[in-house]
CSV table of C-alpha atoms (C1' of nucleotides) in Angstrom, one decimal:
chain,number,residue,atom,x,y,z
A,1,MET,CA,34.6,11.3,-67.1
A,2,ALA,CA,36.4,14.5,-66.9
A,3,LEU,CA,33.8,15.7,-69.7
A,4,LEU,CA,31.4,14.4,-67.8
A,5,ARG,CA,32.1,16.1,-64.3
A,6,THR,CA,33.4,19.4,-65.5
A,7,ARG,CA,29.7,20.0,-68.2
A,8,GLU,CA,28.4,18.6,-64.5
A,9,ALA,CA,29.4,21.1,-63.0
A,10,VAL,CA,29.2,23.8,-65.4
A,11,VAL,CA,26.1,23.3,-66.1
A,12,GLN,CA,25.1,23.0,-61.8
A,13,ARG,CA,26.2,26.6,-62.3
A,14,PHE,CA,24.0,27.9,-65.0
A,15,ARG,CA,21.2,25.7,-63.0
A,16,THR,CA,21.1,27.8,-60.2
A,17,VAL,CA,20.8,31.2,-62.0
A,18,LEU,CA,17.9,29.2,-65.0
A,19,SER,CA,16.0,27.5,-61.9
A,20,ARG,CA,15.7,31.4,-60.4
A,21,HIS,CA,13.4,31.5,-63.3
A,22,GLY,CA,11.7,28.7,-63.6
A,23,LEU,CA,14.1,28.0,-66.7
A,24,THR,CA,15.7,24.8,-67.6
A,25,GLU,CA,18.8,24.2,-69.1
A,26,GLN,CA,17.2,23.3,-72.6
A,27,GLN,CA,14.8,26.1,-72.3
A,28,TRP,CA,17.1,28.3,-72.1
A,29,ARG,CA,19.1,27.1,-75.2
A,30,ILE,CA,15.9,27.4,-76.8
A,31,LEU,CA,15.0,31.1,-75.5
A,32,ARG,CA,18.8,31.6,-76.6
A,33,ALA,CA,18.7,30.1,-79.9
A,34,LEU,CA,15.4,32.0,-80.9
A,35,ASP,CA,16.4,35.4,-79.6
A,36,GLY,CA,17.4,38.3,-82.0
A,37,HIS,CA,15.6,35.5,-84.3
A,38,GLU,CA,11.8,36.5,-86.5
A,39,GLY,CA,11.2,33.5,-86.3
A,40,LEU,CA,12.8,29.6,-87.0
A,41,GLU,CA,12.0,26.4,-88.0
A,42,ILE,CA,12.0,23.5,-85.2
A,43,SER,CA,14.4,21.3,-87.0
A,44,LEU,CA,17.3,23.7,-87.2
A,45,LEU,CA,16.7,25.0,-83.2
A,46,ALA,CA,16.6,21.5,-82.7
A,47,GLU,CA,20.0,20.9,-84.2
A,48,GLN,CA,21.9,24.2,-82.6
A,49,CYS,CA,20.3,23.4,-79.6
A,50,ARG,CA,21.5,20.3,-79.4
A,51,ILE,CA,18.5,18.5,-78.6
A,52,LEU,CA,16.4,15.8,-80.3
A,53,LEU,CA,13.3,16.7,-82.0
A,54,PRO,CA,11.2,14.7,-79.7
A,55,SER,CA,12.4,16.8,-76.8
A,56,MET,CA,11.7,19.3,-78.7
A,57,THR,CA,8.2,18.6,-79.3
A,58,GLY,CA,7.8,18.2,-75.6
A,59,ILE,CA,9.9,21.3,-74.3
A,60,LEU,CA,8.1,23.5,-76.9
A,61,ARG,CA,4.6,22.2,-75.8
A,62,ARG,CA,5.8,22.9,-71.9
A,63,MET,CA,7.2,26.6,-73.6
A,64,GLU,CA,4.5,28.0,-75.0
A,65,GLN,CA,1.6,26.9,-72.2
A,66,ARG,CA,3.9,28.6,-70.3
A,67,GLY,CA,3.2,31.6,-72.8
A,68,LEU,CA,7.3,32.0,-74.0
A,69,VAL,CA,7.2,30.7,-77.7
A,70,ARG,CA,4.3,30.6,-80.0
A,71,ARG,CA,4.3,28.3,-83.0
A,72,TYR,CA,3.0,29.1,-86.7
A,73,ALA,CA,2.6,27.5,-89.8
A,74,ASN,CA,5.7,27.8,-92.6
A,75,GLN,CA,3.7,29.2,-96.0
A,76,ALA,CA,6.5,27.7,-98.0
A,77,ASP,CA,6.6,24.3,-96.4
A,78,GLY,CA,3.9,22.0,-94.8
A,79,ARG,CA,5.7,20.4,-93.1
A,80,SER,CA,8.3,22.9,-91.6
A,81,ILE,CA,6.9,24.5,-88.2
A,82,ARG,CA,8.2,28.3,-86.7
A,83,VAL,CA,8.6,29.3,-83.4
A,84,ARG,CA,9.5,32.6,-82.4
A,85,LEU,CA,9.6,34.6,-78.6
A,86,THR,CA,7.2,36.0,-77.2
A,87,GLU,CA,7.6,39.6,-75.9
A,88,THR,CA,7.1,38.5,-72.2
A,89,ALA,CA,10.4,35.9,-73.5
A,90,GLN,CA,12.1,38.5,-74.4
A,91,ALA,CA,11.6,40.5,-71.5
A,92,LEU,CA,12.7,37.5,-69.7
A,93,VAL,CA,16.0,36.4,-71.8
A,94,GLU,CA,17.0,40.7,-71.2
A,95,GLU,CA,16.0,40.2,-67.6
A,96,ILE,CA,18.6,36.9,-67.2
A,97,LYS,CA,21.6,37.6,-69.9
A,98,PRO,CA,23.7,39.0,-67.4
A,99,GLU,CA,23.3,36.7,-64.9
A,100,VAL,CA,23.9,34.1,-67.3
A,101,VAL,CA,27.2,36.0,-68.7
A,102,GLY,CA,28.6,36.4,-64.8
A,103,VAL,CA,28.9,32.9,-65.2
A,104,TYR,CA,30.3,33.1,-67.9
A,105,ALA,CA,33.3,35.6,-66.4
A,106,GLU,CA,33.9,33.7,-63.5
A,107,ILE,CA,34.6,30.5,-66.0
A,108,GLU,CA,36.9,32.4,-67.3
A,109,ARG,CA,38.2,34.0,-64.6
A,110,ILE,CA,38.8,30.2,-63.4
A,111,LEU,CA,41.0,29.2,-66.5
A,112,GLY,CA,42.0,32.6,-67.5
A,113,GLN,CA,41.4,33.2,-71.1
A,114,ARG,CA,44.6,32.1,-72.8
A,115,LYS,CA,43.7,28.4,-71.3
A,116,LEU,CA,40.0,28.9,-71.7
A,117,GLU,CA,40.5,29.5,-75.6
A,118,GLN,CA,42.7,26.2,-75.5
A,119,LEU,CA,40.3,24.6,-73.8
A,120,TYR,CA,37.3,25.4,-76.7
A,121,ALA,CA,40.5,24.8,-79.3
A,122,LEU,CA,40.9,21.4,-78.3
A,123,LEU,CA,37.1,20.5,-77.5
A,124,GLU,CA,36.8,21.4,-81.2
A,125,GLU,CA,39.4,19.1,-82.2
A,126,LEU,CA,37.9,16.4,-80.3
A,127,GLU,CA,34.7,16.7,-81.5
A,128,ALA,CA,35.8,17.3,-85.4
A,129,GLY,CA,37.8,13.9,-84.8
A,130,LEU,CA,35.0,11.5,-83.9
A,131,LEU,CA,32.5,13.3,-86.2
A,132,GLU,CA,35.2,12.3,-88.8
A,133,GLY,CA,35.8,9.0,-87.9
A,134,GLY,CA,32.6,8.7,-87.0
A,135,ARG,CA,31.6,8.6,-90.6
A,136,ARG,CA,34.2,5.7,-91.3
A,137,SER,CA,33.0,3.6,-88.9
A,138,GLY,CA,29.6,4.1,-88.8
A,139,ALA,CA,26.9,4.7,-90.9
A,140,VAL,CA,28.5,5.0,-94.4
B,1,MET,CA,28.2,24.3,-75.1
B,2,ALA,CA,31.3,23.1,-76.8
B,3,LEU,CA,31.3,20.6,-73.4
B,4,LEU,CA,28.1,19.9,-74.2
B,5,ARG,CA,28.9,19.2,-77.7
B,6,THR,CA,32.0,17.5,-77.7
B,7,ARG,CA,30.9,15.1,-74.6
B,8,GLU,CA,27.6,14.1,-76.6
B,9,ALA,CA,30.2,13.2,-79.2
B,10,VAL,CA,32.7,11.1,-77.2
B,11,VAL,CA,29.6,9.7,-75.6
B,12,GLN,CA,27.9,8.3,-78.8
B,13,ARG,CA,30.9,6.6,-79.5
B,14,PHE,CA,30.8,4.8,-76.0
B,15,ARG,CA,27.0,4.0,-76.7
B,16,THR,CA,27.6,2.5,-79.8
B,17,VAL,CA,29.4,-0.1,-78.4
B,18,LEU,CA,27.5,-0.3,-75.7
B,19,SER,CA,23.9,-0.7,-77.1
B,20,ARG,CA,24.7,-3.7,-78.5
B,21,HIS,CA,24.8,-5.5,-75.4
B,22,GLY,CA,21.8,-3.8,-74.3
B,23,LEU,CA,23.2,-1.6,-72.1
B,24,THR,CA,22.9,2.3,-71.3
B,25,GLU,CA,26.1,4.7,-70.6
B,26,GLN,CA,25.1,4.3,-67.1
B,27,GLN,CA,24.9,0.8,-66.8
B,28,TRP,CA,28.7,0.6,-67.9
B,29,ARG,CA,29.8,3.3,-65.3
B,30,ILE,CA,28.7,0.6,-62.7
B,31,LEU,CA,29.8,-2.2,-64.0
B,32,ARG,CA,33.0,-0.4,-64.4
B,33,ALA,CA,32.6,0.7,-60.5
B,34,LEU,CA,32.0,-2.7,-59.4
B,35,ASP,CA,34.5,-4.8,-61.2
B,36,GLY,CA,37.1,-5.7,-58.6
B,37,HIS,CA,35.6,-4.5,-55.7
B,38,GLU,CA,33.5,-7.9,-53.2
B,39,GLY,CA,30.8,-4.5,-53.2
B,40,LEU,CA,30.1,-1.3,-52.9
B,41,GLU,CA,27.9,1.1,-50.8
B,42,ILE,CA,25.0,2.7,-53.5
B,43,SER,CA,25.6,6.0,-52.7
B,44,LEU,CA,29.9,5.3,-52.7
B,45,LEU,CA,29.0,3.6,-56.2
B,46,ALA,CA,26.4,6.6,-56.6
B,47,GLU,CA,29.3,9.4,-56.1
B,48,GLN,CA,31.5,7.4,-58.2
B,49,CYS,CA,29.6,7.0,-61.3
B,50,ARG,CA,28.1,10.6,-61.0
B,51,ILE,CA,24.4,9.4,-60.7
B,52,LEU,CA,22.1,10.9,-58.3
B,53,LEU,CA,20.3,7.8,-55.8
B,54,PRO,CA,17.6,8.6,-57.1
B,55,SER,CA,18.3,7.3,-60.5
B,56,MET,CA,20.0,4.5,-59.0
B,57,THR,CA,17.3,2.9,-57.5
B,58,GLY,CA,15.5,2.4,-60.9
B,59,ILE,CA,19.0,1.6,-62.6
B,60,LEU,CA,20.4,-1.8,-60.2
B,61,ARG,CA,16.6,-2.1,-60.0
B,62,ARG,CA,16.4,-2.9,-63.6
B,63,MET,CA,20.3,-4.7,-63.7
B,64,GLU,CA,18.7,-6.3,-60.7
B,65,GLN,CA,16.0,-8.2,-62.9
B,66,ARG,CA,18.3,-8.6,-65.7
B,67,GLY,CA,21.0,-10.8,-63.6
B,68,LEU,CA,23.6,-8.2,-64.1
B,69,VAL,CA,23.7,-7.2,-60.0
B,70,ARG,CA,22.9,-8.4,-56.4
B,71,ARG,CA,21.9,-6.4,-53.7
B,72,TYR,CA,22.7,-7.5,-50.4
B,73,ALA,CA,22.3,-5.9,-46.7
B,74,ASN,CA,25.0,-4.2,-44.8
B,75,GLN,CA,25.5,-6.4,-41.5
B,76,ALA,CA,27.6,-3.4,-39.8
B,77,ASP,CA,25.1,-0.3,-40.7
B,78,GLY,CA,21.2,-1.4,-41.1
B,79,ARG,CA,20.4,1.7,-43.3
B,80,SER,CA,23.1,1.1,-46.6
B,81,ILE,CA,22.5,-1.6,-49.2
B,82,ARG,CA,25.6,-3.6,-50.8
B,83,VAL,CA,26.0,-4.0,-54.9
B,84,ARG,CA,27.8,-6.5,-56.6
B,85,LEU,CA,28.4,-8.6,-60.2
B,86,THR,CA,27.1,-12.0,-60.3
B,87,GLU,CA,29.0,-14.3,-62.7
B,88,THR,CA,27.5,-12.9,-65.9
B,89,ALA,CA,28.1,-9.1,-65.4
B,90,GLN,CA,32.1,-10.4,-64.6
B,91,ALA,CA,32.1,-12.1,-67.9
B,92,LEU,CA,29.5,-9.4,-69.5
B,93,VAL,CA,33.0,-7.0,-68.6
B,94,GLU,CA,35.8,-8.6,-70.0
B,95,GLU,CA,33.7,-9.4,-73.0
B,96,ILE,CA,33.0,-5.8,-73.5
B,97,LYS,CA,36.0,-3.7,-71.5
B,98,PRO,CA,38.6,-4.7,-74.8
B,99,GLU,CA,35.7,-2.3,-77.1
B,100,VAL,CA,35.5,0.5,-74.6
B,101,VAL,CA,39.5,0.5,-74.6
B,102,GLY,CA,39.0,0.7,-78.3
B,103,VAL,CA,37.7,3.4,-78.3
B,104,TYR,CA,39.2,5.4,-75.8
B,105,ALA,CA,42.2,4.4,-78.0
B,106,GLU,CA,40.7,6.3,-80.9
B,107,ILE,CA,40.2,9.1,-78.5
B,108,GLU,CA,43.7,9.0,-77.9
B,109,ARG,CA,44.4,9.0,-81.8
B,110,ILE,CA,43.1,11.7,-82.4
B,111,LEU,CA,44.4,14.3,-80.1
B,112,GLY,CA,47.8,12.8,-79.7
B,113,GLN,CA,48.7,12.2,-76.0
B,114,ARG,CA,50.5,15.2,-74.9
B,115,LYS,CA,46.6,17.0,-76.2
B,116,LEU,CA,44.7,14.9,-74.6
B,117,GLU,CA,46.6,15.1,-71.2
B,118,GLN,CA,46.2,19.0,-71.4
B,119,LEU,CA,43.1,18.3,-71.8
B,120,TYR,CA,42.0,16.7,-68.7
B,121,ALA,CA,44.5,19.2,-67.3
B,122,LEU,CA,42.1,22.0,-68.3
B,123,LEU,CA,38.8,20.0,-67.4
B,124,GLU,CA,39.7,19.7,-63.6
B,125,GLU,CA,41.0,22.8,-63.2
B,126,LEU,CA,37.9,24.3,-64.4
B,127,GLU,CA,36.1,22.0,-62.5
B,128,ALA,CA,37.9,21.7,-59.4
B,129,GLY,CA,37.7,26.6,-59.4
B,130,LEU,CA,34.0,26.2,-60.2
B,131,LEU,CA,33.6,23.4,-56.9
B,132,GLU,CA,35.7,25.7,-54.9
B,133,GLY,CA,33.9,28.8,-55.8
B,134,GLY,CA,30.5,27.1,-55.3
B,135,ARG,CA,31.4,27.1,-52.1
B,136,ARG,CA,31.5,30.7,-51.9
B,137,SER,CA,28.9,31.8,-53.8
B,138,GLY,CA,26.0,28.8,-52.7
B,139,ALA,CA,25.1,27.4,-50.2
B,140,VAL,CA,26.7,27.9,-46.9
C,1,DC,C1',-0.7,12.9,-112.8
C,2,DT,C1',1.5,8.9,-109.9
C,3,DG,C1',3.7,6.4,-107.0
C,4,DT,C1',8.2,5.8,-104.4
C,5,DG,C1',11.5,8.1,-101.7
C,6,DA,C1',12.8,11.6,-98.6
C,7,DT,C1',11.3,15.6,-94.9
C,8,DA,C1',9.7,17.7,-91.0
C,9,DC,C1',7.1,16.1,-87.5
C,10,DT,C1',4.2,13.9,-83.4
C,11,DT,C1',3.7,10.1,-80.6
C,12,DA,C1',5.1,6.4,-77.8
C,13,DA,C1',7.7,3.4,-75.0
C,14,DT,C1',11.3,3.1,-71.8
C,15,DA,C1',16.3,4.8,-69.4
C,16,DT,C1',17.0,8.5,-66.7
C,17,DA,C1',17.7,13.1,-64.1
C,18,DT,C1',16.3,16.4,-60.5
C,19,DT,C1',14.4,18.1,-57.0
C,20,DA,C1',11.2,17.4,-53.4
C,21,DA,C1',9.1,14.2,-49.3
C,22,DG,C1',9.1,10.3,-46.8
C,23,DT,C1',11.0,6.0,-43.9
C,24,DA,C1',14.3,3.7,-41.7
C,25,DA,C1',17.9,2.9,-39.2
C,26,DA,C1',22.5,5.6,-36.5
C,27,DA,C1',25.3,9.0,-34.0
C,28,DC,C1',25.0,11.9,-30.9
C,29,DC,C1',23.6,15.5,-27.1
C,30,DG,C1',21.6,15.7,-22.3
D,1,DC,C1',17.9,5.9,-22.2
D,2,DG,C1',14.6,9.7,-25.5
D,3,DG,C1',14.7,12.7,-28.4
D,4,DT,C1',16.8,15.0,-32.1
D,5,DT,C1',19.7,15.6,-35.9
D,6,DT,C1',21.7,13.0,-39.4
D,7,DT,C1',21.9,9.4,-43.0
D,8,DA,C1',21.3,5.9,-47.1
D,9,DC,C1',17.9,4.9,-49.5
D,10,DT,C1',13.1,5.3,-51.7
D,11,DT,C1',9.1,7.3,-53.8
D,12,DA,C1',7.0,10.8,-56.5
D,13,DA,C1',6.3,14.1,-59.6
D,14,DT,C1',8.3,16.2,-63.9
D,15,DA,C1',11.3,17.4,-67.5
D,16,DT,C1',14.9,15.3,-70.8
D,17,DA,C1',16.7,11.9,-73.9
D,18,DT,C1',17.1,8.1,-77.3
D,19,DT,C1',15.5,5.4,-80.3
D,20,DA,C1',11.0,3.1,-83.1
D,21,DA,C1',6.8,4.0,-85.7
D,22,DG,C1',3.5,6.7,-87.2
D,23,DT,C1',1.7,10.8,-90.2
D,24,DA,C1',1.9,14.2,-93.2
D,25,DT,C1',4.4,16.9,-97.3
D,26,DC,C1',7.6,17.7,-100.8
D,27,DA,C1',10.0,16.7,-104.3
D,28,DC,C1',10.9,14.1,-108.3
D,29,DA,C1',11.0,10.1,-111.9
D,30,DG,C1',7.8,8.2,-115.4
DNA sequence: CTGTGATACTTAATATATTAAGTAAAACCG
DNA sequence: CGGTTTTACTTAATATATTAAGTATCACAG
């Protein structure tokens, strides 16, 4: 529950910034992941953004309709599809970036750099432990 | 993103337990919050479970259909509605509790008690700071 | 080349989340 | 008491999450 509450509070901060630009948190994750790449496969993108493929399908469809991303076939593999940002999206990312950086700065101001790093370390240790243990008691 | 990933890993653990009993994570939060109470108002329940009222409406409707909760009017206030567990639900909670405790134990085993407390403290400090700052830059 | 299994997605069905409106009952105020 | 604001929910509309199936390719063994 502590994780839930804290994540909720953090997300809320980002959401107030992003919603001003008509974006959801997930859409921003995708924009940020695509930024600086010539094109990513949907499955890689999904993995980086922690969004499952069925959700990606819908999100990318909406983003494509708004002219934020474009999909194109992968020469080498007829199954996979690549996605990249449009110029509109590039500009949008540049516009939003500083605001998002501000939110990160606020978080660091609240905890201080030392505690923030401590928090990261603990979160990652816990995550790693759970993934590790998952292999034992989970699906082989 | 670290918060997101870790929360995802934790929730995944609980979900494997809960889905065996046909419950979602949110439904479990509600069962746990109602357990030991004679009846809670929906808004209080929503607050404790960190679930917004519009979501509560649907979740409670489904839980009522499965015979897990019952709603009844509040004498003192015609607007509010109280909810309480059925006997079926009581039994289910007792059945699931030990499994859930097992997950908590696993988490503590991964981090150790000291680090776990540290993590809680950091999460709460960050949450408090965000809520505090939110009042400044947010509504009002 | 062919059957088989694995990949990369999409579709479908159900459950939540989130924001904005709508509704009914209280609380408040002049 | 009548009008206004607030409170406690529900409804609606849209966006995701999650699990299970379905589809088209690929990779590979025989």
